[in-house]
CSV table of N, CA, C and O in Angstrom, one decimal:
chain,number,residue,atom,x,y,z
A,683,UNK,N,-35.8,1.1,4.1
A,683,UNK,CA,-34.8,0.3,3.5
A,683,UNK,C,-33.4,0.7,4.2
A,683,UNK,O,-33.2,1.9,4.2
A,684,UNK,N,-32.7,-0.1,4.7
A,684,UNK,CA,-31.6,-0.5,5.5
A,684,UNK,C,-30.4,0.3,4.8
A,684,UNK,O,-30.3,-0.3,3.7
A,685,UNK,N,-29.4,1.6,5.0
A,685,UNK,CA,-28.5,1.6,4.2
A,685,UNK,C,-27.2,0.6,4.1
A,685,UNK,O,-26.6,0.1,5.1
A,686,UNK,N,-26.7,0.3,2.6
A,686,UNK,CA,-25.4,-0.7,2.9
A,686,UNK,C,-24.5,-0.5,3.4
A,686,UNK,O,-23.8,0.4,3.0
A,687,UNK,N,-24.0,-1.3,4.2
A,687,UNK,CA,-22.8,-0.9,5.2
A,687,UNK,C,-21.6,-0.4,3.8
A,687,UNK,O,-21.6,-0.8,2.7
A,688,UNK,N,-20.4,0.8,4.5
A,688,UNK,CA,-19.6,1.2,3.7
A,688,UNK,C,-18.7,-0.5,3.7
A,688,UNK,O,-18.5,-1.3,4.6
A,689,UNK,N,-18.4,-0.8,2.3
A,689,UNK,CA,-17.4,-2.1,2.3
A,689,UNK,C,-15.6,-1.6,2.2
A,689,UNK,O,-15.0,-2.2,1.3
A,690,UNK,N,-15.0,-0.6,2.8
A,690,UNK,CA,-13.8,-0.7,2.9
A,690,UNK,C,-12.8,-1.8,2.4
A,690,UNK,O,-12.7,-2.8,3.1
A,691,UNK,N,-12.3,-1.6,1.5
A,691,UNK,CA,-11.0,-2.7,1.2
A,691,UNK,C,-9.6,-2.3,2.1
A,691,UNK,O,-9.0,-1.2,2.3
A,692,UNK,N,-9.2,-3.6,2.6
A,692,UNK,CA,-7.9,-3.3,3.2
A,692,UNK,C,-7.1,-4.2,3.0
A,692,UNK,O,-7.7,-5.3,3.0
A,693,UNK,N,-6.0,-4.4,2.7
A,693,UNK,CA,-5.3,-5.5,2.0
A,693,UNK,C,-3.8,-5.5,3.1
A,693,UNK,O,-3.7,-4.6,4.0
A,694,UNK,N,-3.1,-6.3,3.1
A,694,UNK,CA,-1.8,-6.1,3.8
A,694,UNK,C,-0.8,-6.8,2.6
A,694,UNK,O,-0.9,-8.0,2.4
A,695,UNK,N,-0.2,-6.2,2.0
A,695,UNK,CA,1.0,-6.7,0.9
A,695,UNK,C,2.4,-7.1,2.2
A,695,UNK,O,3.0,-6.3,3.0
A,696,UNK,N,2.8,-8.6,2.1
A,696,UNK,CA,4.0,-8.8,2.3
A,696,UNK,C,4.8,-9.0,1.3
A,696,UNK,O,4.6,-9.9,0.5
A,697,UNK,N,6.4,-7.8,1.3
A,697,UNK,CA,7.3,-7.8,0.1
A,697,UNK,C,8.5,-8.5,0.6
A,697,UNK,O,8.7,-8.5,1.8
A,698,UNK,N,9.0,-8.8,0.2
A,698,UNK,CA,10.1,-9.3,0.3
A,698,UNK,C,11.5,-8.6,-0.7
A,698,UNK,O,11.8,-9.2,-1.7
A,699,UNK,N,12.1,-7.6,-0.3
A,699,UNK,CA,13.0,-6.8,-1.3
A,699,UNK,C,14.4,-7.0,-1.3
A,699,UNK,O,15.0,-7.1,-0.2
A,700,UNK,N,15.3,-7.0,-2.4
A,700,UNK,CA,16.6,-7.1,-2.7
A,700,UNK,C,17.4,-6.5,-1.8
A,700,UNK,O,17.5,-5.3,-2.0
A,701,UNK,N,18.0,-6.9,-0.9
A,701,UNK,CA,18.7,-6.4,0.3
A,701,UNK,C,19.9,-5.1,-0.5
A,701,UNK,O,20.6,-4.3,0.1
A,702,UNK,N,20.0,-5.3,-1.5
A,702,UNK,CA,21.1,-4.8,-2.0
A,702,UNK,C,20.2,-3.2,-2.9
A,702,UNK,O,20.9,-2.3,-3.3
A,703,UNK,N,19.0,-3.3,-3.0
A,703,UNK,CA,18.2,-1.7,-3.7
A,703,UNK,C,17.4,-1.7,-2.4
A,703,UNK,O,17.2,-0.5,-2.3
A,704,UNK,N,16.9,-2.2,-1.5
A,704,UNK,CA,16.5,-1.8,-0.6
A,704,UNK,C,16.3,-0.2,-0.4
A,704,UNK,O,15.1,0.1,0.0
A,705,UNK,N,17.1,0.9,-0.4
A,705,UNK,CA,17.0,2.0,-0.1
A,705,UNK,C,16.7,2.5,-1.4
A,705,UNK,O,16.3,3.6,-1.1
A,706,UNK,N,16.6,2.3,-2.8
A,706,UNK,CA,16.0,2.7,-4.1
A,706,UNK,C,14.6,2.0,-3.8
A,706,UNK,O,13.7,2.7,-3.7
A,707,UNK,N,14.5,0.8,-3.7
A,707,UNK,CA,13.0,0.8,-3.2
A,707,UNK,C,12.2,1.9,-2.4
A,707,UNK,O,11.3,2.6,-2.9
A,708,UNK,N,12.6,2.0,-1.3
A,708,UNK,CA,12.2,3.0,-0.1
A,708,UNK,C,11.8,4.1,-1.1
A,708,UNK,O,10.6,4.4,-1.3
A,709,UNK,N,12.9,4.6,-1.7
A,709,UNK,CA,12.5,6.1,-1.9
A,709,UNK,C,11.1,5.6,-3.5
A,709,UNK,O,10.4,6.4,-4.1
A,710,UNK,N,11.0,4.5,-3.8
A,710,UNK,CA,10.1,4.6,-5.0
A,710,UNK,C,8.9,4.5,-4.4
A,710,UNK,O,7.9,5.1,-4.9
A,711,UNK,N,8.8,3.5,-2.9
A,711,UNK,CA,7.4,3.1,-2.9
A,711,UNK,C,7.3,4.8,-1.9
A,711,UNK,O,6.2,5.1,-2.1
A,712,UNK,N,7.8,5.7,-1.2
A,712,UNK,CA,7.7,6.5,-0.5
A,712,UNK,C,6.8,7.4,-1.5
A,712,UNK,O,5.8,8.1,-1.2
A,713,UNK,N,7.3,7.4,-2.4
A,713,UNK,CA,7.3,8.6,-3.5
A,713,UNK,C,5.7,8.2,-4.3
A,713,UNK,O,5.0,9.0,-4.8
A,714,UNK,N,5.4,6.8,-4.2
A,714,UNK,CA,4.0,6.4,-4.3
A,714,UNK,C,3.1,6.6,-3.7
A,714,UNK,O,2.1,7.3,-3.9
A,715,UNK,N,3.4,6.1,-2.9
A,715,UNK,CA,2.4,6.6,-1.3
A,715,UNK,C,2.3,8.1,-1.1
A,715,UNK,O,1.1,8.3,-0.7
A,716,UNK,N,2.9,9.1,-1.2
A,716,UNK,CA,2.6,10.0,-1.1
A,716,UNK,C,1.7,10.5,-2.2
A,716,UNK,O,0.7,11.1,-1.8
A,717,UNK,N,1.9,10.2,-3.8
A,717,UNK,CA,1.4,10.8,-4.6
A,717,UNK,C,-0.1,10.2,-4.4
A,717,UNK,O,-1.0,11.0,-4.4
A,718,UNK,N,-0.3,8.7,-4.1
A,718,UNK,CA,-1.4,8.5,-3.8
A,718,UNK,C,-2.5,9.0,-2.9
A,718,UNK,O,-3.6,9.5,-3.3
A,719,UNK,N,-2.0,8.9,-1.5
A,719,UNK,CA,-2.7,9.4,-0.6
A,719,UNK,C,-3.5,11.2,-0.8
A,719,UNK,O,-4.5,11.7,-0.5
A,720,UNK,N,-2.0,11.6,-1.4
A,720,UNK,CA,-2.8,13.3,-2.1
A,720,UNK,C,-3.2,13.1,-3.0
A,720,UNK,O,-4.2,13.8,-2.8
A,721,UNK,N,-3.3,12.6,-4.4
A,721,UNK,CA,-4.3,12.6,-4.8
A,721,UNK,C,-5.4,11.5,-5.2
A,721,UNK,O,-5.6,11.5,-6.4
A,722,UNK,N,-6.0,10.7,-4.6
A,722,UNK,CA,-7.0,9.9,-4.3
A,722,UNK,C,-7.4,10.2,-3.8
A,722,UNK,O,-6.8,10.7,-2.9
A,723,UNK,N,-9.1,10.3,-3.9
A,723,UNK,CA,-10.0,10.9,-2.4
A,723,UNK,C,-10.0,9.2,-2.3
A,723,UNK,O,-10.4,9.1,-1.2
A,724,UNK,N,-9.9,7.8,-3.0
A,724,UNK,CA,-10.2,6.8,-2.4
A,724,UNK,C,-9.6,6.1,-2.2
A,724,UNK,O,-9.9,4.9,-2.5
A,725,UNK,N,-8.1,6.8,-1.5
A,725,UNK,CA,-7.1,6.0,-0.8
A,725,UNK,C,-7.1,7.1,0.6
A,725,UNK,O,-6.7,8.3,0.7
A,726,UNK,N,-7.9,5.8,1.7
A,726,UNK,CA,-7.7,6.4,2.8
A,726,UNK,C,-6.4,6.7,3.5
A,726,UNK,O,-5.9,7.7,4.1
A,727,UNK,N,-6.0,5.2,3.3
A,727,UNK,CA,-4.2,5.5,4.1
A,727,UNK,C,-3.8,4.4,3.3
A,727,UNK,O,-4.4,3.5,2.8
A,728,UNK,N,-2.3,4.9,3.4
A,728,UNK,CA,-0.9,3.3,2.9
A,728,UNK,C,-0.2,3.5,4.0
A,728,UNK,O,0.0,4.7,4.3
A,729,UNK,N,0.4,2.5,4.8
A,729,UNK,CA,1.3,2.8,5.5
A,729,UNK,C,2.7,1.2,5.0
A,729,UNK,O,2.6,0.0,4.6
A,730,UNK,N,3.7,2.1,5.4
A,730,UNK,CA,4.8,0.9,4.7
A,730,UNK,C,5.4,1.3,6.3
A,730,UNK,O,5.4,2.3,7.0
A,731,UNK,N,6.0,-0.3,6.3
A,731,UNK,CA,6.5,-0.6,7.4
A,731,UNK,C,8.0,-1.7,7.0
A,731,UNK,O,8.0,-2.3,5.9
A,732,UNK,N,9.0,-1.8,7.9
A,732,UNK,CA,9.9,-3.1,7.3
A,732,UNK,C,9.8,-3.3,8.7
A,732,UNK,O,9.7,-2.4,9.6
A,733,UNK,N,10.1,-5.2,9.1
A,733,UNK,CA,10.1,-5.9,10.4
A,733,UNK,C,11.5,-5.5,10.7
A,733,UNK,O,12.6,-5.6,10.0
A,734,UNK,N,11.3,-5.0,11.7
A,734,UNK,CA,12.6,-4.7,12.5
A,734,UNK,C,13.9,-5.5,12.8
A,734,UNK,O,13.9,-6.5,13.6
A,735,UNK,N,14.6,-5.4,12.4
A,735,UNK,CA,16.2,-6.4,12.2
A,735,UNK,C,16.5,-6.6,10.5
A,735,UNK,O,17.6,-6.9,9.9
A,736,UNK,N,14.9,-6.3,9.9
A,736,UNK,CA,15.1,-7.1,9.0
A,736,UNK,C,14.2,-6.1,7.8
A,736,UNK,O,13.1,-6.3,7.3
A,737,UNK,N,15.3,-4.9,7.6
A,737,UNK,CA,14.7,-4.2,6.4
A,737,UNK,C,14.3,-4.6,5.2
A,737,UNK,O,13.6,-3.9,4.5
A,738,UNK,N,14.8,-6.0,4.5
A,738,UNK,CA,14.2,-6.1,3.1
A,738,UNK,C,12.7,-6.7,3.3
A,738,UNK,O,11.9,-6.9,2.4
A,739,UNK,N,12.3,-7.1,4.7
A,739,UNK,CA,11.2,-8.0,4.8
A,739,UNK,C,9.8,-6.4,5.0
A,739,UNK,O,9.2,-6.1,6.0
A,740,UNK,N,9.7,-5.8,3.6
A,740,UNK,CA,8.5,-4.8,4.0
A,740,UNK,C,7.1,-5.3,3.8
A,740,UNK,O,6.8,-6.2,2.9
A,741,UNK,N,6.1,-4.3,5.1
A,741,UNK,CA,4.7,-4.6,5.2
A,741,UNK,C,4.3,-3.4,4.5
A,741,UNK,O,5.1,-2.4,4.3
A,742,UNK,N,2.9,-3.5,3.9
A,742,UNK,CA,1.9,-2.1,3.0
A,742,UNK,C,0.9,-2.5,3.7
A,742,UNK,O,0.6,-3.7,3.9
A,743,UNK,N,0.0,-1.4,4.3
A,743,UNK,CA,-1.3,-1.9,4.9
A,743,UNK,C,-1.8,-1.1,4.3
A,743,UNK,O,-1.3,0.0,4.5
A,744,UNK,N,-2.9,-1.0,3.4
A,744,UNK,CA,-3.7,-0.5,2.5
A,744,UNK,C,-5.4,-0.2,2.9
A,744,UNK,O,-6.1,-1.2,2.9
A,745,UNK,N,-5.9,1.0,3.2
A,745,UNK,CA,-6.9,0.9,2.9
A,745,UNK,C,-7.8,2.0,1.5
A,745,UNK,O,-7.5,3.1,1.2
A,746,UNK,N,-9.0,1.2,0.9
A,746,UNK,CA,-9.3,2.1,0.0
A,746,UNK,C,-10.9,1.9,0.3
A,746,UNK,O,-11.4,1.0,1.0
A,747,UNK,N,-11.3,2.7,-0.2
A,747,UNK,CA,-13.2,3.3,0.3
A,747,UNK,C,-13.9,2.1,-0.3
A,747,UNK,O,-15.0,1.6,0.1
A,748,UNK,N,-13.2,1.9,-1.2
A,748,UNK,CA,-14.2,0.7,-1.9
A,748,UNK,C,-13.7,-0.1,-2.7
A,748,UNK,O,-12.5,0.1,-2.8
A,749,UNK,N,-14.3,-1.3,-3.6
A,749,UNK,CA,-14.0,-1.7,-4.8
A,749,UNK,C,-13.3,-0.7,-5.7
A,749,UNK,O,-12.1,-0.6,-5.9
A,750,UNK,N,-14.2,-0.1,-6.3
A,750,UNK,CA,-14.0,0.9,-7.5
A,750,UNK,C,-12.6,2.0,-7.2
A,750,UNK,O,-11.8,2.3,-8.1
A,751,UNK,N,-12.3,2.6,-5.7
A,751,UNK,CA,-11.3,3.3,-5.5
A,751,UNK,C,-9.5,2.2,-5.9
A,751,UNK,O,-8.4,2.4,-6.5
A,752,UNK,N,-10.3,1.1,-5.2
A,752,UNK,CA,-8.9,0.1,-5.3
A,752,UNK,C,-8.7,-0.3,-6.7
A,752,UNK,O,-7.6,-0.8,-6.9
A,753,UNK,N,-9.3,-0.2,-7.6
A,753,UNK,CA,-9.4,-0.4,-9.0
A,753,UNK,C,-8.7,0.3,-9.6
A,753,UNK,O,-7.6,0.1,-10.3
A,754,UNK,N,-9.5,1.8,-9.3
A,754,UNK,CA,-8.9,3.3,-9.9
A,754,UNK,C,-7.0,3.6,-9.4
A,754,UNK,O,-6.3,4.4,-10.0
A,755,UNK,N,-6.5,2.8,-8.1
A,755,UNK,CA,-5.2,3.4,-7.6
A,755,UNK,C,-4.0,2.2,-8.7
A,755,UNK,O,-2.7,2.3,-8.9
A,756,UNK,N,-5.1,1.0,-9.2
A,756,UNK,CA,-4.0,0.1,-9.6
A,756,UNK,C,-3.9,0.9,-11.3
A,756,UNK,O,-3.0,0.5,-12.0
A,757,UNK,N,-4.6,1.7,-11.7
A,757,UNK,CA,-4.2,2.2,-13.1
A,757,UNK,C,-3.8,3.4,-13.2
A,757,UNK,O,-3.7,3.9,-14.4
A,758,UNK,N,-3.5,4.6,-11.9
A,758,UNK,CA,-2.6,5.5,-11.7
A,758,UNK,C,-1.4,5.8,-12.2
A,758,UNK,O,-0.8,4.7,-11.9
A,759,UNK,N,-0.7,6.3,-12.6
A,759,UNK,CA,0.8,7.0,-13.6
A,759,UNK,C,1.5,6.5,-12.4
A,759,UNK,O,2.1,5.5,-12.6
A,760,UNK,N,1.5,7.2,-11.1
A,760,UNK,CA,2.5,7.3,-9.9
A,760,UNK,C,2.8,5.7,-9.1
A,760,UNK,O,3.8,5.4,-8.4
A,761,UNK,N,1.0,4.4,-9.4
A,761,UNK,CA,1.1,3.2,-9.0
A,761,UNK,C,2.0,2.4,-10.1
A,761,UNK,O,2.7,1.4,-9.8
A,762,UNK,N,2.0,3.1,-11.8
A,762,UNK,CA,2.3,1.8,-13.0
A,762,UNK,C,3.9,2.3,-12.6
A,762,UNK,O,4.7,1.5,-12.2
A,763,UNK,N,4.3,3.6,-12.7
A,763,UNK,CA,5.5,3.6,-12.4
A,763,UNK,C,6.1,2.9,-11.2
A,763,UNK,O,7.0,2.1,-11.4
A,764,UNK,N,5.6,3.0,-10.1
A,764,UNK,CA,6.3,2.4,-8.8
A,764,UNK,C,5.9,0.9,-9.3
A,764,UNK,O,6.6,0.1,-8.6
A,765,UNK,N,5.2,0.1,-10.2
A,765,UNK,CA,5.0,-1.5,-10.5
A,765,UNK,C,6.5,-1.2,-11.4
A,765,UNK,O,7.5,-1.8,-11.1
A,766,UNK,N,6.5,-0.4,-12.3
A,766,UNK,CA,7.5,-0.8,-13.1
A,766,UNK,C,8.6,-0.8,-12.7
A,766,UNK,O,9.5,-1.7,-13.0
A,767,UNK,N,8.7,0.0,-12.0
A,767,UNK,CA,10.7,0.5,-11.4
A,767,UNK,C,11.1,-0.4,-10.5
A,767,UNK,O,12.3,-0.4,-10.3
A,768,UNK,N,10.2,-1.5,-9.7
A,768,UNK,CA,10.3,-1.9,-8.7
A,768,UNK,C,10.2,-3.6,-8.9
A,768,UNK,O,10.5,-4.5,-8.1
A,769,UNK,N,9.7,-3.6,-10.3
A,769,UNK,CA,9.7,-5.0,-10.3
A,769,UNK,C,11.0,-6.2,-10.1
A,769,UNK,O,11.0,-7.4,-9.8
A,770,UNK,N,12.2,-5.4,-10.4
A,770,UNK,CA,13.5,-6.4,-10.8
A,770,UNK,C,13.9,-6.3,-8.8
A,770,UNK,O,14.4,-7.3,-8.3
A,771,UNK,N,13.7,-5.5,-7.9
A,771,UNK,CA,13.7,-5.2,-6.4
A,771,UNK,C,13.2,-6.6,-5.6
A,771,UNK,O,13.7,-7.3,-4.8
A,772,UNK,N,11.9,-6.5,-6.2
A,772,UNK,CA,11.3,-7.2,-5.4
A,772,UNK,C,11.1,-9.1,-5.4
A,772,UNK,O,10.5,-9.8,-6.2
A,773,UNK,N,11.6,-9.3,-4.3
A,773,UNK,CA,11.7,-10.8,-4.5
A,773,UNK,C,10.5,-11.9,-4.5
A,773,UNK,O,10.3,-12.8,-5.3
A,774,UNK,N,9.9,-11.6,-3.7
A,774,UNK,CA,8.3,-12.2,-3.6
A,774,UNK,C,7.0,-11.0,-3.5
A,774,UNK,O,7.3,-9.9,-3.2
A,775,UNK,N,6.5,-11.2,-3.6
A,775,UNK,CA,5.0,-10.5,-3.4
A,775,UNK,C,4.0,-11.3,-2.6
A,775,UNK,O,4.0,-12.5,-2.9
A,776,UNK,N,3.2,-10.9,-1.5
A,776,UNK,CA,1.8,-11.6,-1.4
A,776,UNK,C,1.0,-10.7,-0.7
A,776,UNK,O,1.2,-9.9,0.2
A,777,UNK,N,-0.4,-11.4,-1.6
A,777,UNK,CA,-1.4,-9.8,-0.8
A,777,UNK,C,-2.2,-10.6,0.0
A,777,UNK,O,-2.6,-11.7,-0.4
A,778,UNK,N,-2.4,-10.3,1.0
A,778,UNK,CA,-3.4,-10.7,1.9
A,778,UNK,C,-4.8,-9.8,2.2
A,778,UNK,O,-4.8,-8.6,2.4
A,779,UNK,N,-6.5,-10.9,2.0
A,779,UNK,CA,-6.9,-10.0,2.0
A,779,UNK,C,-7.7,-9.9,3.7
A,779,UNK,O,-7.7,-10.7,4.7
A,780,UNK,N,-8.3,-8.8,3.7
A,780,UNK,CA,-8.9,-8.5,5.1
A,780,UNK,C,-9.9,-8.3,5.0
A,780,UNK,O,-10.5,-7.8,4.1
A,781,UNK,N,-10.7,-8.7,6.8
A,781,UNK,CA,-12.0,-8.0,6.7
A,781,UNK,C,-11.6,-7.5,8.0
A,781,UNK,O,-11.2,-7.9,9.1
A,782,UNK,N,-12.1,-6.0,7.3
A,782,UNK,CA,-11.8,-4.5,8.8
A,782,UNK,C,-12.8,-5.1,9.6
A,782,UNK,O,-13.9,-5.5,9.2
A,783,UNK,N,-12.2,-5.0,10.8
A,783,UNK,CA,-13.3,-5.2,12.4
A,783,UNK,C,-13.1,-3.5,12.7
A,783,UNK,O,-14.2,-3.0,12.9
A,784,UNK,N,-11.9,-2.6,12.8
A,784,UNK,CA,-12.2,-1.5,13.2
A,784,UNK,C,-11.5,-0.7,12.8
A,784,UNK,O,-10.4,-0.8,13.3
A,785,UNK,N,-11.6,0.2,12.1
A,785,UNK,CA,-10.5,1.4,11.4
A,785,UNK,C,-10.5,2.8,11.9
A,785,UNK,O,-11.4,3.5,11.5
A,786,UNK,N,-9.7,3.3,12.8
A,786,UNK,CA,-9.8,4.3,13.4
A,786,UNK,C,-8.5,5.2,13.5
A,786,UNK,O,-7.6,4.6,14.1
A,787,UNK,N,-8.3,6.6,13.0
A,787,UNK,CA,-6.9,6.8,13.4
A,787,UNK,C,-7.3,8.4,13.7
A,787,UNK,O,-8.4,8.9,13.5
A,788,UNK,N,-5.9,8.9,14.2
A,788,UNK,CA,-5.7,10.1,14.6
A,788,UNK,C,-5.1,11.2,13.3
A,788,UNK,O,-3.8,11.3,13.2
A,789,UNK,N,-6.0,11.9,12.4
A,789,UNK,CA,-5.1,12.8,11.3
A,789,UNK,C,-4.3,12.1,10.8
A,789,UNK,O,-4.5,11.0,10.5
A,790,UNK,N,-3.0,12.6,10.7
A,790,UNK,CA,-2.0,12.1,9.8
A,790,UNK,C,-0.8,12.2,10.9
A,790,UNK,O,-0.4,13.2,11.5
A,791,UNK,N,-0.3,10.7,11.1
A,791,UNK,CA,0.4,10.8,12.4
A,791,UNK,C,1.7,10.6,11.5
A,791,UNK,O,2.0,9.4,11.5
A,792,UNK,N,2.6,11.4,10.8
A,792,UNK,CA,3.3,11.2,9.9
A,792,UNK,C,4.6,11.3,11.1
A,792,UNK,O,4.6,11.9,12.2
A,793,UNK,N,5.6,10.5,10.6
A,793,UNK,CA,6.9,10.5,11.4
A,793,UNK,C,8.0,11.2,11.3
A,793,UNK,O,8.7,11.9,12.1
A,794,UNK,N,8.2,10.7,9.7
A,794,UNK,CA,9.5,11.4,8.8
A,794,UNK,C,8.9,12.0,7.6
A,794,UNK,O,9.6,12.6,6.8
């Protein structure tokens, strides 16, 4: 019997944020992403990105091990607070979903 391939979830959130909390954003979703990534064993990585020229326009690239992990990160204390604090910030939301062709990284290539 064939084992089932792992189904990784990977999502890409485009935000669109209040140019004016922009930097209270930053520090709330930063302050998520960390708490997540240390404690979830089924949040592989988050990475937050803003398009260049244009800090309110931020990217989230999400991966979680499975269904059930991405389930468990959306009823987290550190995810309900960063939904709460962030909701009046944020101008649009959209999640896009994905199918991984290849996920590969080096450790934790942290910057700042």
């Amino acid at each position: 019997m064939a084992e089932r391939p792992i189904e990784r979830i990977v999502r890409i959130a485009e935000l669109e944020i209040d140019p004016d909390r922009i930097d209270s954003f930053k520090a709330l979703l930063a302050e998520e992403i960390e708490a997540a990534v240390r404690s979830e064993p089924g949040v592989l990585f988050l990475h937050a990105v803003a398009v260049k020229g244009a800090p309110e326009m931020v990217r989230v690239i999400e991966c979680y091990a499975d269904q059930s992990a991405y389930q468990a990160h959306l009823t987290t204390p550190h995810f309900l607070k960063y939904k709460t604090q962030t909701a009046d910030m944020v101008r649009s939301l959209r999640l896009i979903e994905t199918e991984p062709i290849a996920l590969r990284a080096k450790g934790n290539q942290n910057s700042n």
